[in-house]
XYZ file of C-alpha atoms in Angstrom:
588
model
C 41.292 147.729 160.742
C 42.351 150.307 162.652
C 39.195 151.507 163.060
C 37.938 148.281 164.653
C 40.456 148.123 167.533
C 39.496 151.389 168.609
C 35.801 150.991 168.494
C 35.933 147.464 170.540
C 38.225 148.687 173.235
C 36.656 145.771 175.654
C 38.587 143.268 173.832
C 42.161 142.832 175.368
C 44.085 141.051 172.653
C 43.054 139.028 169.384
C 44.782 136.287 167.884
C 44.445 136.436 164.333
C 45.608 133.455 162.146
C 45.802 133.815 158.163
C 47.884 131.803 155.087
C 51.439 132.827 154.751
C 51.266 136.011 152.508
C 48.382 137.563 153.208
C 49.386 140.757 155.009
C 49.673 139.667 158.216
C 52.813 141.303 159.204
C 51.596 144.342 156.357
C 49.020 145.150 158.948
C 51.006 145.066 162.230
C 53.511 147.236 160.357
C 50.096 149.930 159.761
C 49.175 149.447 163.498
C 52.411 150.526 164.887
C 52.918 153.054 162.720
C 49.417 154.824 163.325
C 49.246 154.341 166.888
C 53.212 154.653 167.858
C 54.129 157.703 169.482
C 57.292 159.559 167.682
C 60.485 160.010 170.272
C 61.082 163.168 168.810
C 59.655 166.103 166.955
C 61.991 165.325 164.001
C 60.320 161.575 163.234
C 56.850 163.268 164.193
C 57.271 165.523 161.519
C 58.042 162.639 159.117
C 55.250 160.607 160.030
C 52.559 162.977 161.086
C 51.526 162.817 156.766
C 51.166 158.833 156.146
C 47.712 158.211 156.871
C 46.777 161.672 155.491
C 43.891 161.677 152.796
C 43.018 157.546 153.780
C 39.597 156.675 154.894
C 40.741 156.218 158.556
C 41.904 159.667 158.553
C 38.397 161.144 158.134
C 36.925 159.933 161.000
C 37.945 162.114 164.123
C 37.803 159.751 167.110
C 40.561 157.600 165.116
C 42.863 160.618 164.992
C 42.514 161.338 168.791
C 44.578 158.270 169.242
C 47.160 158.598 166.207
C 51.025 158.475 167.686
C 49.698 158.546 171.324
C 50.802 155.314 172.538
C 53.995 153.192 173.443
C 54.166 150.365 171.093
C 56.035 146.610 171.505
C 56.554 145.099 168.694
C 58.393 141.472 168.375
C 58.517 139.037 165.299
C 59.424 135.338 166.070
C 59.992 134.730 162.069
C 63.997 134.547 162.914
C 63.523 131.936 165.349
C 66.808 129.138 164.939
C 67.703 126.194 167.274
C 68.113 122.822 167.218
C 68.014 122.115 170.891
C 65.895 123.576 173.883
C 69.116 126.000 175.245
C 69.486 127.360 171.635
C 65.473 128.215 171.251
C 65.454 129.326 174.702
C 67.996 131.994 174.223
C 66.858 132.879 170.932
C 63.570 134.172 172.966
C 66.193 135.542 175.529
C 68.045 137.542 172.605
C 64.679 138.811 171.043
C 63.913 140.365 174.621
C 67.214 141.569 175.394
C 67.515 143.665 172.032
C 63.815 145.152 172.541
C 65.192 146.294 175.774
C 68.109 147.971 174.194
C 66.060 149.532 171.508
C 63.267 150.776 173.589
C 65.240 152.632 176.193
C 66.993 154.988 173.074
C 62.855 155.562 172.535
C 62.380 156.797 176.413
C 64.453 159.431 179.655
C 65.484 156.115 181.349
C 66.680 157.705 183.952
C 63.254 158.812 185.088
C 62.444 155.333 185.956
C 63.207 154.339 189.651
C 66.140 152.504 190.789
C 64.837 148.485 190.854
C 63.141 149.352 187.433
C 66.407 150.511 186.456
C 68.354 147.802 187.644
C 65.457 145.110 186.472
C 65.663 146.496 182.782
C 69.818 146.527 182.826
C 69.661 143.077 183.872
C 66.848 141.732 181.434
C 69.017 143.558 178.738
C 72.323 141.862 179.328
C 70.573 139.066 179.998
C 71.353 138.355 183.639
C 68.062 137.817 184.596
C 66.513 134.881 182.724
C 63.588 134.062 185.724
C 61.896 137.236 184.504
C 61.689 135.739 180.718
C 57.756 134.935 181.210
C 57.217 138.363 182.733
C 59.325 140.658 180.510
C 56.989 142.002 178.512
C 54.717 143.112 181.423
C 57.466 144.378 183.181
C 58.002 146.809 180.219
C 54.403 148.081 179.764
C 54.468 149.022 183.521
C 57.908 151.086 182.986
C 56.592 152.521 179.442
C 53.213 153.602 181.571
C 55.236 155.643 184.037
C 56.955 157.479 181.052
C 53.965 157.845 178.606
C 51.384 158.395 180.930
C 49.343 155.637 178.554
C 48.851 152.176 178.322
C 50.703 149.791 175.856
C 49.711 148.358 172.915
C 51.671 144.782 171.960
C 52.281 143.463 168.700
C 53.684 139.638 167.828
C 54.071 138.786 164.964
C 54.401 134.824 163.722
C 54.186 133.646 166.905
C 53.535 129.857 166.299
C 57.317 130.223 164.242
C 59.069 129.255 167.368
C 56.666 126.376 168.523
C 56.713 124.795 165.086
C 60.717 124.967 165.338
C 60.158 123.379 168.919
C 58.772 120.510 167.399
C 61.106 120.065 165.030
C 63.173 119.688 167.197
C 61.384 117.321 169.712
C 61.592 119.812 172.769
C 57.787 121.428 172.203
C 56.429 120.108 175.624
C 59.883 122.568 177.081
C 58.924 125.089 175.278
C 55.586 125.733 174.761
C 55.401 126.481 178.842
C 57.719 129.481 178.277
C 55.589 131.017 175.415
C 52.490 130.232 177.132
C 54.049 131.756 180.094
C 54.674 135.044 178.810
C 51.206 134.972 177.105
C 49.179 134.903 180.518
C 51.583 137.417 182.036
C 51.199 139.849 178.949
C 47.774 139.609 178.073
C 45.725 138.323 181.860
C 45.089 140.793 183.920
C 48.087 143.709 182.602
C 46.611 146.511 183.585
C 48.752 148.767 181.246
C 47.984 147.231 178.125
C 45.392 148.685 175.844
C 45.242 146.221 173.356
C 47.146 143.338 171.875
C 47.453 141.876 168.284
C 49.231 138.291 167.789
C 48.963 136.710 164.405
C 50.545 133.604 162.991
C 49.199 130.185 160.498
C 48.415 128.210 162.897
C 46.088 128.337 166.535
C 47.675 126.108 168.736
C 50.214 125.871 171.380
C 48.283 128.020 173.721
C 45.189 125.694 174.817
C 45.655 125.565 178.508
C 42.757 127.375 180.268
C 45.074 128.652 182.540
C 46.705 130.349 180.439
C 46.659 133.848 178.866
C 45.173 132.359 175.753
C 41.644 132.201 177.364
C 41.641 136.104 177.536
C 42.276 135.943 173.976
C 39.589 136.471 170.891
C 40.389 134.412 167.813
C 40.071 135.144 164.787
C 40.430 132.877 161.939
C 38.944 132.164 158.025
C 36.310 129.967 159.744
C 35.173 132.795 162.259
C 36.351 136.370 162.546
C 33.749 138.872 163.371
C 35.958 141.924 163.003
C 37.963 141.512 160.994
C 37.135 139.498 157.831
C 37.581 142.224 155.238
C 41.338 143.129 156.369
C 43.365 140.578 155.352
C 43.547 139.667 151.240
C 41.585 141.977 148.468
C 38.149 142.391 148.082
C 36.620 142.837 145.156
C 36.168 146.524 145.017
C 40.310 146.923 146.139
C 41.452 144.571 143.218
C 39.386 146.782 141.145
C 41.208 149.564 142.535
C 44.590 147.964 142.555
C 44.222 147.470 138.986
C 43.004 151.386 137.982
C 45.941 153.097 140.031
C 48.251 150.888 137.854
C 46.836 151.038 134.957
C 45.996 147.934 134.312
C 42.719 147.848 131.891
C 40.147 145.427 132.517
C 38.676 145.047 129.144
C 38.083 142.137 127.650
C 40.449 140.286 125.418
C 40.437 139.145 122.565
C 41.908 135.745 121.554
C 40.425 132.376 120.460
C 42.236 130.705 123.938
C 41.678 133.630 126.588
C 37.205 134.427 126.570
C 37.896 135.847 130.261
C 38.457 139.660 131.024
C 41.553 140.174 133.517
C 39.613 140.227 136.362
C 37.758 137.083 135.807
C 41.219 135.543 134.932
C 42.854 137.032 138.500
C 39.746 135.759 140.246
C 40.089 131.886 138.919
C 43.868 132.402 139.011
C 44.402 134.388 142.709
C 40.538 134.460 144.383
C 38.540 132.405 145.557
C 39.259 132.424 149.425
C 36.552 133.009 151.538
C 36.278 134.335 155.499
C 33.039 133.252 157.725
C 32.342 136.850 159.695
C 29.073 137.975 161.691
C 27.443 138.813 158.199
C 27.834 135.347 156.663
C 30.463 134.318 154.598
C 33.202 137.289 152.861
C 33.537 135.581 149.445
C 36.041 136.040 146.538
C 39.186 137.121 148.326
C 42.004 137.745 146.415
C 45.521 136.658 147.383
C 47.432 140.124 147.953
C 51.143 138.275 147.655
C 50.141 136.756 143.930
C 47.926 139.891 142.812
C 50.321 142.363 143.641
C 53.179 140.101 142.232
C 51.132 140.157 138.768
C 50.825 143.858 139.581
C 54.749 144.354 139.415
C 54.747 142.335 135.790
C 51.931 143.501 134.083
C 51.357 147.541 135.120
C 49.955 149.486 132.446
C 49.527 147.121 129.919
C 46.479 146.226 128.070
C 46.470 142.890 126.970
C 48.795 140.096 126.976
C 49.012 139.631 130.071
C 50.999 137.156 132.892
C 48.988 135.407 135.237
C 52.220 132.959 137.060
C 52.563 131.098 140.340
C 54.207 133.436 142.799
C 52.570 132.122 145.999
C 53.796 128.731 145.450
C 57.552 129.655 145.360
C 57.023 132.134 148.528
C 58.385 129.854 151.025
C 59.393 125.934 151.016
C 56.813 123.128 152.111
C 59.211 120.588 153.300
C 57.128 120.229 156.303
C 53.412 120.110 154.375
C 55.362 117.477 152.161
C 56.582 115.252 155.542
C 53.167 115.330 156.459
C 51.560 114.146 153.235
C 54.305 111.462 152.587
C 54.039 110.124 156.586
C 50.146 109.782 156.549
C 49.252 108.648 153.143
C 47.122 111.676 152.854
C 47.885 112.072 149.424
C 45.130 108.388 149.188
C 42.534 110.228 151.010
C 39.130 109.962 148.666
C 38.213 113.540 149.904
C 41.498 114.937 148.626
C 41.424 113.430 145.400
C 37.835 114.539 145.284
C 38.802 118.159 145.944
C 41.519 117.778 143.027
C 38.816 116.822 140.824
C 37.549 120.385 141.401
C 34.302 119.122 143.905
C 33.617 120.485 147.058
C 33.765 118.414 149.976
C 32.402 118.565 153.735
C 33.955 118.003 156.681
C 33.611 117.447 160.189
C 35.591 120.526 161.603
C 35.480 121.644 164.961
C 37.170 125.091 164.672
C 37.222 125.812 168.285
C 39.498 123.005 168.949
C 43.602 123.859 167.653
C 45.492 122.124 165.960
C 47.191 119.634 167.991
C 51.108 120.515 168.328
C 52.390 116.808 167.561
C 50.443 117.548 163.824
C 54.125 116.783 162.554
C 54.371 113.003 163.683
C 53.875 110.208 162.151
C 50.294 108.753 161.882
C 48.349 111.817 161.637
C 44.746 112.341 162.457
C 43.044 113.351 159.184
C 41.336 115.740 161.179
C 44.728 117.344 162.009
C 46.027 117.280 158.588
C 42.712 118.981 156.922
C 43.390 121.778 159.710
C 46.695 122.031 158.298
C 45.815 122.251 154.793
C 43.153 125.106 155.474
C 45.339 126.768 157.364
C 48.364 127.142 155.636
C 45.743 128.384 152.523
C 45.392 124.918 150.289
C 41.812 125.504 151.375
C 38.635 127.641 151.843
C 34.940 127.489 153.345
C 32.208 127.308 150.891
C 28.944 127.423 151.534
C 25.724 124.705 151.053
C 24.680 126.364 148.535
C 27.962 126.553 146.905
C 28.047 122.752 147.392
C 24.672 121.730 146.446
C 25.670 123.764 143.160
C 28.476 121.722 142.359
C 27.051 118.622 143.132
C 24.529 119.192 140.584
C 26.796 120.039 137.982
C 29.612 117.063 138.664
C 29.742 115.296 135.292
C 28.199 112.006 135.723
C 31.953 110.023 134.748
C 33.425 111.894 137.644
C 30.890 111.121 140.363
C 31.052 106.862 139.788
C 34.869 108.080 140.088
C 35.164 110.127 143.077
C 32.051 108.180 145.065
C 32.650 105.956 147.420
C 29.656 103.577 146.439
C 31.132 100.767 144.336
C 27.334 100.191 142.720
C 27.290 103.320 141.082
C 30.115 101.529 138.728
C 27.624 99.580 137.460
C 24.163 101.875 137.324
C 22.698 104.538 134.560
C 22.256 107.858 134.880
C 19.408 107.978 136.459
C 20.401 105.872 139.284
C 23.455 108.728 139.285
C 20.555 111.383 139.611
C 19.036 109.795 142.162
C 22.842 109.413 144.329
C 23.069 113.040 143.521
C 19.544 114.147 145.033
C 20.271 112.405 148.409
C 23.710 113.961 148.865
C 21.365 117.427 147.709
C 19.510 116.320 150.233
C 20.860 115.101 153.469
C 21.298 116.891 156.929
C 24.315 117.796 157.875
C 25.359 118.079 161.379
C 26.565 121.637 162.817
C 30.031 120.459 163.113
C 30.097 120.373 159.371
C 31.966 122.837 156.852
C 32.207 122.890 153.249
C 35.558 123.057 151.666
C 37.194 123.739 148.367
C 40.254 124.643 146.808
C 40.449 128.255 146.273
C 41.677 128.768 142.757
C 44.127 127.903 139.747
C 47.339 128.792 141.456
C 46.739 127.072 144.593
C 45.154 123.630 142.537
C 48.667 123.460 140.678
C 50.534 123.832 143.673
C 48.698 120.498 145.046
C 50.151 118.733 141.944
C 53.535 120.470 142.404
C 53.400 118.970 145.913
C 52.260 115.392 145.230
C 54.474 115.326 141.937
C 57.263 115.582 144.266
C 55.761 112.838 146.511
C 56.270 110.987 143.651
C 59.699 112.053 142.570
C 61.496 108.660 142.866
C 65.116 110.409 142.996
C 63.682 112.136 146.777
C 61.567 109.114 147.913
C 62.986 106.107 145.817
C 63.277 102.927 147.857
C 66.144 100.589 148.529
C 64.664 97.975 146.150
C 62.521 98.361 142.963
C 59.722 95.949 143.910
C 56.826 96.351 141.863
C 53.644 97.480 143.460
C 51.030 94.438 143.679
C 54.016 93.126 145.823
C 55.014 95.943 148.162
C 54.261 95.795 151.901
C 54.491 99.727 151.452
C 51.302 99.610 149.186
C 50.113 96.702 151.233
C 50.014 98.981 154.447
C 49.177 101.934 152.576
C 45.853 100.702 151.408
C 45.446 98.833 154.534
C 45.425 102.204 156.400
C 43.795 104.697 154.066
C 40.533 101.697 154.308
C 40.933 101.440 158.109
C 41.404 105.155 158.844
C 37.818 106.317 159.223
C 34.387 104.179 157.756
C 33.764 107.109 155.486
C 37.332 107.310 154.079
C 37.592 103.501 153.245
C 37.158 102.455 149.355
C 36.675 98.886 147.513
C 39.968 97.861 146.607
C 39.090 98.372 142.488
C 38.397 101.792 143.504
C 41.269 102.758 145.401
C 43.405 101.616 142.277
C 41.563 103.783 139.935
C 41.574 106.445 142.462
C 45.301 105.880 142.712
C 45.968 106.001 138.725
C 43.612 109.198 138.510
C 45.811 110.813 140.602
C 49.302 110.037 138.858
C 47.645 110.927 135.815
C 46.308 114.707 137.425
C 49.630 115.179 138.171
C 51.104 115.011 135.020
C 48.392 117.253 133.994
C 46.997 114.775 131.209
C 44.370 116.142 129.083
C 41.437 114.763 127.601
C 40.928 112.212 130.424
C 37.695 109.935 129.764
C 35.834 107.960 132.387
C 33.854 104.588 132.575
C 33.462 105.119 128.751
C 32.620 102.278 125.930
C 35.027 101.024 123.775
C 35.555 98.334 121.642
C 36.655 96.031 124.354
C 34.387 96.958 127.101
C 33.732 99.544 129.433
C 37.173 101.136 130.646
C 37.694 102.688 133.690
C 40.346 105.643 132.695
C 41.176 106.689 128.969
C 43.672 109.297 127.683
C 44.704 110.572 124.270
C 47.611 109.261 122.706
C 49.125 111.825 120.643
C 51.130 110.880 118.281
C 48.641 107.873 117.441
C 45.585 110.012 117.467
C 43.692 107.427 119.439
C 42.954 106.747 123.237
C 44.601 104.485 125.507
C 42.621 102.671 127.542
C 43.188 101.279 131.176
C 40.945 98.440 132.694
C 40.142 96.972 136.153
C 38.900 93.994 136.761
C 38.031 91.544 140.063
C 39.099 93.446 142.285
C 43.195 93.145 142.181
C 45.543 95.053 141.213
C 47.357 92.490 139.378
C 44.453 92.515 136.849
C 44.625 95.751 135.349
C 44.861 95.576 131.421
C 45.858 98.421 129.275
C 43.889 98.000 125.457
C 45.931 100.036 123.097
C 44.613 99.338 119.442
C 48.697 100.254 118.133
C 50.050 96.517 119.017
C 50.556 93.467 121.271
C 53.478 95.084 122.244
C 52.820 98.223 123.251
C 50.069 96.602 124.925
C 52.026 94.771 126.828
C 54.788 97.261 127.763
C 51.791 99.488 129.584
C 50.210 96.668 131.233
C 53.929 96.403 132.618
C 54.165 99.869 132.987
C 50.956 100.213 135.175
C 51.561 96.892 137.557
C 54.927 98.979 138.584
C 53.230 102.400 138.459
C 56.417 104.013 136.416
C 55.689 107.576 136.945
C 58.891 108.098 134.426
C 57.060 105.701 131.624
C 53.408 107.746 132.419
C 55.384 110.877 131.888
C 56.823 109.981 128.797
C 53.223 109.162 127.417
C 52.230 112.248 128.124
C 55.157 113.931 126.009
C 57.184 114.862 128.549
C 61.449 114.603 128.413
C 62.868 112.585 131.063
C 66.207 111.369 131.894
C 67.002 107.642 133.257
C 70.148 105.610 133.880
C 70.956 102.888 131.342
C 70.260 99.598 133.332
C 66.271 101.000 132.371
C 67.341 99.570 129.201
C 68.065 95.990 130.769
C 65.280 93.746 128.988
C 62.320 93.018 130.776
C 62.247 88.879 132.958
């Protein structure tokens, strides 16, 4: 990476946006410490070894810049306020303290007297009309000392306009940060080059603002530096051999995978569009090197867990999923059932700041998703291959063409060769979820949805009767033509998902059974046989449940389903659960 900035010195700054965890602030952390110069011969002589033996060492126009230049570095992770005066001197605080620090680094005194009196005033914070222009205010006084431009480093930038919106005073803020964007990065003549990364690209859309001087750089287009952020291949491989970590295969009736086939299904998967086509297989670093910690030199029996997952709440991916429905969406549920979906997706456009409201734009939301890492780009050919191997069941399931409930398999075939072969528009892109860890993290997620102690409602109304249903399917079939689904189909779609949550094997499909053709079928443990769930005309009040044990069992999961009891649905599937003792009151 390293590398790369120096060889494209015509770019001023790059915004570079990646998941949480993938060595964003890892790599701002290498920057300044290769390119910062030491204040004193002391920390030279402590730092002058790090990068010794490493490729970027070798190459001698990378040296001729190592520890030459001043460095600013902020981080906008701390960033706390519930009101516009509490953000705004949060930014105020940030500033003041890099004052402090940076004049221990530098013979203030050397600086002339307004400087002098400028920089005392921005550090007790006496002088809050400068707070757009602080930042290039310091690269001219670092200039004078170091006889060298500045290089500028922010780091989770789009922290402090997410908290903005939290708080309703965005629109206040977003001015100020966009503010001391155009001062910093338009036309500063003493900066060399500047490196902001963050999730999320948005916030900074005004072409009057510095962010038009700005290259992006994102999973969807990055054509420098695609191969710096998350393991490749070849460094996993590495990764692995320094700990000791053997990559033979293993034996076991339940495990056929080698470890590395395991990480990538487990941790890969992501993939980053560059100027050579599309980087595939990248590894999570966060969950790799996690399994690293737990499993260095053994040899089998390994631990593959969820570490990204538990890396950092998703309170607000969970608001946005509840408030829009999203969780309905026929593409989502398609992507759960492991397909690959495509999108329209215009990347240049951000994401728009008010993606936290009520009523979202899908469009919004999917932005969200793929950047925040629930998602990666695949290819066509990636998605023409898994159209062609999508088990016939599962494409009358996830389709939205009601006929296909009805047709043979060749009809299926011949569904399958027009998706193979239609024309997509340029605005489309291919998506997928990336792997294992991230797939169970969706269920997490929407299990939680569906936690009734977090979103119970005032009254237990069951749900052929509830206006929240009611507008809830209204909605997800008014949204967008493409997203809409015959009301049979939504229910299934709705019942396939409860039941992917709770992780239910052995699921079965439009499949013949002594009472007709049902529409979802699951095994039954303890009796050894399925139990069957029906559809009929239409309405959701006509669903049957066939269970060849007794009338009434039958009954109780007919009652079960009308009322969607995700308690009831987990105790089929052998779960424990817990319940107050009015669930014992008999059923009217």
């Amino acid at each position: 990476m390293i590398s790369k900035l120096i060889n494209h010195e015509e770019i001023i700054a790059y915004l570079i946006t990646r998941p949480r965890r993938f060595g964003k602030s890892l790599n701002l952390s290498m920057i300044k410490e290769f390119f910062e110069k030491p204040i004193n011969e002391i920390e030279n002589e402590d730092k002058k070894f790090v990068f010794d033996g490493l490729e970027v060492s070798k190459d001698r126009k990378n040296m001729r810049h190592f520890h030459k230049y001043p460095v600013i570095y902020l981080n906008f992770k701390g960033i706390q306020g519930n009101n516009f005066k509490e953000i705004k001197n949060f930014l105020i605080d940030i500033i003041s303290t890099l004052f402090k620090n940076m004049r221990n680094k530098i013979e203030f005194e050397k600086l002339g007297d307004l400087d002098k009196r400028n920089w005392i005033e921005i550090e007790n914070k006496n002088n809050t009309m400068l707070l757009s222009s602080t930042l290039s205010f310091m690269c001219s006084c670092l200039k004078k000392f170091y006889k060298r431009r500045c290089i500028i480093l922010i780091d989770e930038y789009d922290k402090v306009l997410i908290n903005s919106k939290r708080v309703n005073v965005f629109d206040k803020v977003q001015p100020i940060i966009e503010g001391i964007f155009s001062s910093t990065f338009k036309k500063n003549t003493n900066l060399y080059f500047g490196v902001i990364t963050g999730c999320y690209s948005f916030g900074l859309s005004s072409s009057n603002s510095g962010a038009n001087n700005i290259t992006k750089c994102t999973l969807l287009n990055d054509l420098y530096f695609s191969d710096c952020y998350g393991f490749t291949e070849d460094e996993l491989k590495n990764v692995l051999s320094h700990f000791n970590i053997s990559d033979s295969k293993e034996k076991s009736d339940d495990i056929e995978d080698g470890i590395k086939e395991r990480l990538k299904k487990k941790y890969g998967g992501y993939s980053c569009v560059s100027n050579i086509g599309i980087i595939k297989n990248i590894y999570n670093p966060y969950s790799v090197m996690k399994f690293v910690q737990k499993n260095k030199n053994k040899r089998d029996n390994f631990e593959l867990s969820n570490y990204w997952i538990y890396s950092e709440k998703n309170e607000k991916l969970k608001n946005l999923l509840k408030n829009s429905n999203f969780n309905f969406n026929v593409k989502f549920l398609n992507l759960l059932c492991g397909k690959i979906v495509d999108l329209s997706f215009d990347y240049y456009s951000p994401i728009e700041y008010n993606y936290l409201k009520k009523d979202n734009s899908y469009k919004d939301i999917w932005k969200v998703l793929f950047f925040s890492g629930y998602l990666t780009v695949a290819d066509e050919e990636e998605y023409k291959e898994n159209i062609k191997n999508m088990n016939d069941k599962m494409i009358k399931i996830t389709s939205n063409e009601s006929k296909l409930m009805e047709i043979d398999s060749k009809e299926i075939q011949s569904y399958k060769n027009i998706l193979l072969e239609k024309k997509e528009s340029n605005d489309i892109i291919y998506f997928k979820i990336p792997n294992q860890e991230v797939l169970e993290c969706l269920h997490h997620l929407i299990d939680e949805l569906n936690d009734k102690k977090k979103y119970k409602s005032k009254k237990k109304t069951p749900i052929r009767k509830s206006k929240k249903l009611k507008k809830t399917t209204e909605s997800t079939e008014s949204t967008e033509s493409t997203e809409s689904l015959p009301p049979e189909h939504f229910y299934q779609l709705f019942l396939m998902q409860l039941f992917f949550n709770l992780n239910v094997k052995g699921l079965v499909t439009e499949q013949e059974s002594g009472y007709g053709i049902i529409d979802i079928g699951f095994p039954n443990e303890k009796e050894k046989k399925k139990i069957r769930i029906k559809s009929d005309n239409f309405e959701l009040s006509n669903y049957w449940v066939y269970s060849e044990k007794s009338e009434e069992l039958k009954n109780l999961l007919k009652i079960s389903i009308l009322n969607f009891d995700v308690e009831f649905l987990n105790l089929l599937c052998g779960k424990i659960i817990e319940f107050s003792f009015d669930k014992l009151s008999p059923i009217e």
